[in-house]
CSV table of N, CA and C in Angstrom, one decimal:
chain,number,residue,atom,x,y,z
V,3,UNK,N,-6.3,-0.1,11.3
V,3,UNK,CA,-6.3,0.9,10.1
V,3,UNK,C,-7.7,1.1,9.6
V,4,UNK,N,-8.6,0.2,9.9
V,4,UNK,CA,-10.0,0.3,9.4
V,4,UNK,C,-10.6,1.6,10.0
V,5,UNK,N,-10.3,1.9,11.3
V,5,UNK,CA,-10.9,3.1,11.9
V,5,UNK,C,-10.4,4.3,11.1
V,6,UNK,N,-9.1,4.4,10.8
V,6,UNK,CA,-8.6,5.5,10.0
V,6,UNK,C,-9.3,5.6,8.7
V,7,UNK,N,-9.4,4.5,8.0
V,7,UNK,CA,-10.0,4.5,6.6
V,7,UNK,C,-11.5,4.8,6.7
V,8,UNK,N,-12.2,4.3,7.7
V,8,UNK,CA,-13.7,4.5,7.9
V,8,UNK,C,-13.9,5.9,8.3
V,9,UNK,N,-13.0,6.6,8.8
V,9,UNK,CA,-13.3,8.0,9.2
V,9,UNK,C,-13.2,8.9,8.0
V,10,UNK,N,-12.7,8.4,6.9
V,10,UNK,CA,-12.6,9.2,5.6
V,10,UNK,C,-13.1,8.4,4.4
V,11,UNK,N,-14.3,7.9,4.4
V,11,UNK,CA,-14.7,7.0,3.3
V,11,UNK,C,-14.7,7.7,1.9
V,12,UNK,N,-15.0,9.0,1.9
V,12,UNK,CA,-15.0,9.7,0.6
V,12,UNK,C,-13.7,9.7,-0.1
V,13,UNK,N,-12.6,9.8,0.7
V,13,UNK,CA,-11.3,9.9,0.1
V,13,UNK,C,-10.8,8.5,-0.4
V,14,UNK,N,-11.4,7.4,0.0
V,14,UNK,CA,-11.0,6.1,-0.4
V,14,UNK,C,-12.0,5.4,-1.3
V,15,UNK,N,-12.9,6.1,-1.8
V,15,UNK,CA,-13.9,5.4,-2.7
V,15,UNK,C,-13.2,5.0,-4.0
V,16,UNK,N,-13.5,3.8,-4.4
V,16,UNK,CA,-12.8,3.2,-5.5
V,16,UNK,C,-13.7,3.1,-6.7
V,17,UNK,N,-13.6,4.1,-7.6
V,17,UNK,CA,-14.5,4.1,-8.8
V,17,UNK,C,-13.8,3.7,-10.0
V,18,UNK,N,-12.6,3.2,-9.9
V,18,UNK,CA,-11.7,3.0,-11.0
V,18,UNK,C,-11.6,1.5,-11.4
V,19,UNK,N,-11.3,1.3,-12.7
V,19,UNK,CA,-11.1,-0.1,-13.1
V,19,UNK,C,-9.8,-0.7,-12.5
V,20,UNK,N,-9.7,-2.0,-12.3
V,20,UNK,CA,-8.5,-2.5,-11.8
V,20,UNK,C,-7.3,-2.3,-12.7
V,21,UNK,N,-6.2,-1.9,-12.2
V,21,UNK,CA,-5.0,-1.6,-13.0
V,21,UNK,C,-4.4,-3.0,-13.3
V,22,UNK,N,-4.1,-3.2,-14.6
V,22,UNK,CA,-3.5,-4.4,-15.1
V,22,UNK,C,-2.0,-4.4,-15.0
V,23,UNK,N,-1.4,-3.3,-15.3
V,23,UNK,CA,0.1,-3.1,-15.3
V,23,UNK,C,0.4,-1.8,-14.7
V,24,UNK,N,1.3,-1.7,-13.7
V,24,UNK,CA,1.6,-0.4,-13.2
V,24,UNK,C,2.5,0.4,-14.1
V,25,UNK,N,2.3,1.6,-14.2
V,25,UNK,CA,3.1,2.4,-15.2
V,25,UNK,C,4.6,2.3,-14.8
V,26,UNK,N,5.5,2.2,-15.8
V,26,UNK,CA,6.9,2.1,-15.5
V,26,UNK,C,7.5,3.3,-14.7
V,27,UNK,N,6.8,4.5,-14.8
V,27,UNK,CA,7.2,5.7,-14.1
V,27,UNK,C,7.3,5.5,-12.6
V,28,UNK,N,6.4,4.6,-12.0
V,28,UNK,CA,6.4,4.3,-10.6
V,28,UNK,C,7.7,3.7,-10.2
V,29,UNK,N,8.2,2.8,-10.9
V,29,UNK,CA,9.5,2.2,-10.6
V,29,UNK,C,10.6,3.2,-10.7
V,30,UNK,N,10.6,3.9,-11.7
V,30,UNK,CA,11.7,5.0,-12.0
V,30,UNK,C,11.7,5.9,-10.8
V,31,UNK,N,10.5,6.5,-10.4
V,31,UNK,CA,10.5,7.4,-9.3
V,31,UNK,C,10.9,6.8,-8.0
V,32,UNK,N,10.4,5.5,-7.8
V,32,UNK,CA,10.8,4.8,-6.6
V,32,UNK,C,12.2,4.6,-6.5
V,33,UNK,N,12.9,4.3,-7.6
V,33,UNK,CA,14.4,4.1,-7.5
V,33,UNK,C,15.1,5.4,-7.4
V,34,UNK,N,14.6,6.5,-7.9
V,34,UNK,CA,15.2,7.8,-7.7
V,34,UNK,C,15.2,8.3,-6.3
V,35,UNK,N,14.2,8.1,-5.6
V,35,UNK,CA,14.0,8.6,-4.3
V,35,UNK,C,14.1,7.7,-3.1
V,36,UNK,N,14.1,6.4,-3.3
V,36,UNK,CA,14.2,5.5,-2.3
V,36,UNK,C,15.6,5.4,-1.7
V,37,UNK,N,15.7,5.4,-0.4
V,37,UNK,CA,17.0,5.1,0.3
V,37,UNK,C,17.0,3.7,0.7
V,38,UNK,N,17.7,2.8,0.0
V,38,UNK,CA,17.7,1.4,0.3
V,38,UNK,C,16.6,0.7,-0.5
V,39,UNK,N,16.3,-0.5,-0.1
V,39,UNK,CA,15.4,-1.3,-0.8
V,39,UNK,C,13.9,-0.8,-0.6
V,40,UNK,N,13.1,-1.1,-1.5
V,40,UNK,CA,11.6,-0.7,-1.4
V,40,UNK,C,10.8,-1.7,-2.2
V,41,UNK,N,9.6,-1.6,-2.0
V,41,UNK,CA,8.6,-2.4,-2.8
V,41,UNK,C,7.3,-1.6,-2.9
V,42,UNK,N,6.5,-2.0,-3.9
V,42,UNK,CA,5.1,-1.4,-4.0
V,42,UNK,C,4.2,-2.5,-4.5
V,43,UNK,N,3.0,-2.2,-4.4
V,43,UNK,CA,1.9,-3.1,-5.0
V,43,UNK,C,0.7,-2.2,-5.3
V,44,UNK,N,-0.2,-2.7,-6.1
V,44,UNK,CA,-1.4,-2.0,-6.3
V,44,UNK,C,-2.5,-2.5,-5.4
V,45,UNK,N,-3.2,-1.6,-4.7
V,45,UNK,CA,-4.2,-2.1,-3.7
V,45,UNK,C,-5.6,-1.7,-4.3
V,46,UNK,N,-6.4,-2.6,-4.4
V,46,UNK,CA,-7.9,-2.4,-4.8
V,46,UNK,C,-8.6,-2.3,-3.4
V,47,UNK,N,-8.9,-1.0,-3.1
V,47,UNK,CA,-9.5,-0.8,-1.7
V,47,UNK,C,-10.8,-1.4,-1.6
V,48,UNK,N,-11.6,-1.4,-2.6
V,48,UNK,CA,-13.0,-2.0,-2.5
V,48,UNK,C,-13.0,-3.5,-2.2
V,49,UNK,N,-12.0,-4.2,-2.7
V,49,UNK,CA,-11.8,-5.6,-2.5
V,49,UNK,C,-10.7,-6.0,-1.5
V,50,UNK,N,-9.9,-5.0,-1.1
V,50,UNK,CA,-8.7,-5.3,-0.3
V,50,UNK,C,-7.8,-6.3,-0.9
V,51,UNK,N,-7.7,-6.3,-2.2
V,51,UNK,CA,-6.8,-7.2,-2.8
V,51,UNK,C,-5.6,-6.5,-3.4
V,52,UNK,N,-4.5,-7.2,-3.5
V,52,UNK,CA,-3.2,-6.7,-4.0
V,52,UNK,C,-2.9,-7.3,-5.4
V,53,UNK,N,-2.3,-6.5,-6.2
V,53,UNK,CA,-1.8,-7.0,-7.5
V,53,UNK,C,-0.5,-6.2,-7.9
V,54,UNK,N,0.1,-6.6,-9.0
V,54,UNK,CA,1.3,-5.9,-9.6
V,54,UNK,C,2.3,-5.6,-8.5
V,55,UNK,N,2.7,-6.7,-7.8
V,55,UNK,CA,3.7,-6.6,-6.7
V,55,UNK,C,5.1,-6.3,-7.3
V,56,UNK,N,5.9,-5.5,-6.7
V,56,UNK,CA,7.2,-5.3,-7.0
V,56,UNK,C,8.0,-6.4,-6.4
V,57,UNK,N,8.9,-7.1,-7.2
V,57,UNK,CA,9.5,-8.4,-6.7
V,57,UNK,C,10.3,-8.3,-5.4
V,58,UNK,N,10.8,-7.1,-5.0
V,58,UNK,CA,11.6,-7.0,-3.8
V,58,UNK,C,10.7,-7.3,-2.5
V,59,UNK,N,9.4,-7.3,-2.7
V,59,UNK,CA,8.5,-7.7,-1.5
V,59,UNK,C,8.8,-9.0,-0.9
V,60,UNK,N,9.1,-10.0,-1.8
V,60,UNK,CA,9.4,-11.4,-1.3
V,60,UNK,C,10.6,-11.5,-0.5
V,61,UNK,N,11.8,-11.1,-0.9
V,61,UNK,CA,13.0,-11.3,-0.1
V,61,UNK,C,13.0,-10.3,1.2
V,62,UNK,N,12.3,-9.2,1.0
V,62,UNK,CA,12.3,-8.2,2.1
V,62,UNK,C,11.6,-8.8,3.3
V,63,UNK,N,10.6,-9.6,3.1
V,63,UNK,CA,9.7,-10.1,4.2
V,63,UNK,C,9.9,-11.6,4.3
V,64,UNK,N,10.8,-12.2,3.5
V,64,UNK,CA,11.0,-13.7,3.6
V,64,UNK,C,9.8,-14.4,3.2
V,65,UNK,N,9.1,-14.0,2.2
V,65,UNK,CA,7.9,-14.6,1.7
V,65,UNK,C,8.2,-15.5,0.5
V,66,UNK,N,7.4,-16.5,0.3
V,66,UNK,CA,7.7,-17.4,-0.8
V,66,UNK,C,6.7,-17.1,-2.0
V,67,UNK,N,5.6,-16.4,-1.7
V,67,UNK,CA,4.6,-16.0,-2.7
V,67,UNK,C,4.0,-14.7,-2.3
V,68,UNK,N,3.6,-14.0,-3.4
V,68,UNK,CA,3.0,-12.6,-3.2
V,68,UNK,C,1.7,-12.7,-2.4
V,69,UNK,N,1.5,-11.8,-1.5
V,69,UNK,CA,0.3,-11.8,-0.7
V,69,UNK,C,-0.9,-11.3,-1.6
V,70,UNK,N,-2.1,-11.9,-1.4
V,70,UNK,CA,-3.2,-11.6,-2.3
V,70,UNK,C,-4.2,-10.5,-1.6
V,71,UNK,N,-4.1,-10.4,-0.3
V,71,UNK,CA,-5.0,-9.5,0.4
V,71,UNK,C,-4.2,-8.6,1.3
V,72,UNK,N,-4.8,-7.4,1.5
V,72,UNK,CA,-4.2,-6.4,2.4
V,72,UNK,C,-3.9,-7.0,3.8
V,73,UNK,N,-4.8,-7.8,4.3
V,73,UNK,CA,-4.6,-8.4,5.6
V,73,UNK,C,-3.2,-9.0,5.8
V,74,UNK,N,-2.7,-9.6,4.7
V,74,UNK,CA,-1.4,-10.3,4.8
V,74,UNK,C,-0.3,-9.3,4.9
V,75,UNK,N,-0.5,-8.2,4.4
V,75,UNK,CA,0.6,-7.1,4.6
V,75,UNK,C,0.5,-6.5,6.0
V,76,UNK,N,-0.7,-6.3,6.4
V,76,UNK,CA,-0.9,-5.7,7.8
V,76,UNK,C,-0.3,-6.6,8.8
V,77,UNK,N,-0.4,-7.9,8.6
V,77,UNK,CA,0.1,-8.9,9.6
V,77,UNK,C,1.6,-8.8,9.6
V,78,UNK,N,2.3,-8.3,8.7
V,78,UNK,CA,3.8,-8.1,8.7
V,78,UNK,C,4.2,-7.0,9.5
V,79,UNK,N,3.4,-6.1,9.9
V,79,UNK,CA,3.7,-4.9,10.7
V,79,UNK,C,4.1,-5.3,12.1
V,80,UNK,N,5.2,-4.9,12.6
V,80,UNK,CA,5.6,-5.2,14.0
V,80,UNK,C,4.7,-4.4,14.9
V,81,UNK,N,4.3,-5.0,16.0
V,81,UNK,CA,3.3,-4.4,16.9
V,81,UNK,C,3.8,-3.0,17.4
V,82,UNK,N,5.2,-2.9,17.6
V,82,UNK,CA,5.7,-1.6,18.1
V,82,UNK,C,5.5,-0.5,17.0
V,83,UNK,N,5.3,-0.9,15.7
V,83,UNK,CA,5.2,0.1,14.6
V,83,UNK,C,3.7,0.4,14.2
V,84,UNK,N,2.8,-0.1,14.9
V,84,UNK,CA,1.4,0.1,14.5
V,84,UNK,C,1.0,1.5,14.6
V,85,UNK,N,1.4,2.2,15.6
V,85,UNK,CA,1.0,3.6,15.8
V,85,UNK,C,1.6,4.5,14.7
V,86,UNK,N,2.8,4.2,14.3
V,86,UNK,CA,3.5,4.9,13.2
V,86,UNK,C,2.8,4.7,11.9
V,87,UNK,N,2.4,3.5,11.7
V,87,UNK,CA,1.7,3.1,10.4
V,87,UNK,C,0.3,3.8,10.4
V,88,UNK,N,-0.4,3.8,11.5
V,88,UNK,CA,-1.7,4.5,11.5
V,88,UNK,C,-1.6,6.0,11.3
V,89,UNK,N,-0.6,6.6,11.8
V,89,UNK,CA,-0.3,8.0,11.6
V,89,UNK,C,0.0,8.3,10.2
V,90,UNK,N,0.8,7.4,9.6
V,90,UNK,CA,1.2,7.6,8.1
V,90,UNK,C,-0.1,7.4,7.3
V,91,UNK,N,-1.0,6.5,7.6
V,91,UNK,CA,-2.3,6.3,6.9
V,91,UNK,C,-3.1,7.6,7.0
V,92,UNK,N,-3.2,8.2,8.2
V,92,UNK,CA,-4.0,9.4,8.4
V,92,UNK,C,-3.4,10.6,7.5
V,93,UNK,N,-2.1,10.7,7.5
V,93,UNK,CA,-1.4,11.7,6.7
V,93,UNK,C,-1.7,11.5,5.2
V,94,UNK,N,-1.6,10.3,4.8
V,94,UNK,CA,-1.9,10.0,3.4
V,94,UNK,C,-3.3,10.4,3.0
V,95,UNK,N,-4.3,9.9,3.8
V,95,UNK,CA,-5.7,10.3,3.5
V,95,UNK,C,-5.9,11.8,3.5
V,96,UNK,N,-5.2,12.5,4.4
V,96,UNK,CA,-5.4,14.0,4.4
V,96,UNK,C,-4.8,14.6,3.2
V,97,UNK,N,-3.7,14.0,2.7
V,97,UNK,CA,-3.0,14.6,1.4
V,97,UNK,C,-4.0,14.2,0.2
V,98,UNK,N,-4.6,13.1,0.2
V,98,UNK,CA,-5.5,12.7,-0.8
V,98,UNK,C,-6.7,13.7,-0.9
V,99,UNK,N,-7.2,14.1,0.3
V,99,UNK,CA,-8.3,15.0,0.4
V,99,UNK,C,-7.8,16.4,-0.1
V,100,UNK,N,-6.6,16.8,0.2
V,100,UNK,CA,-6.1,18.1,-0.2
V,100,UNK,C,-6.0,18.2,-1.7
V,101,UNK,N,-5.5,17.1,-2.3
V,101,UNK,CA,-5.3,17.1,-3.8
V,101,UNK,C,-6.6,17.0,-4.5
V,102,UNK,N,-7.5,16.2,-3.9
V,102,UNK,CA,-8.9,16.0,-4.5
V,102,UNK,C,-8.9,14.9,-5.5
């Protein structure tokens, strides 16, 4: 995924303060549109650290503690799904650039 991110550095610049508490609207929207279980977390791109994990993350992946670094999430991706995940990242970055 680094290749995808590095090809669009301007879209992923992190000039914001770390978020302490995710807004409740994220959970409401997630529950409205999710088909089945879901989880989210806040990613600090500059540090590749995770925070504000949604509790479903633990049982969905059989984890005992919340991951602290993005690398731990990437390691959960099945090898057969890597290409799909890379394409999803590309599409996300393109959408970020369209929105500005």
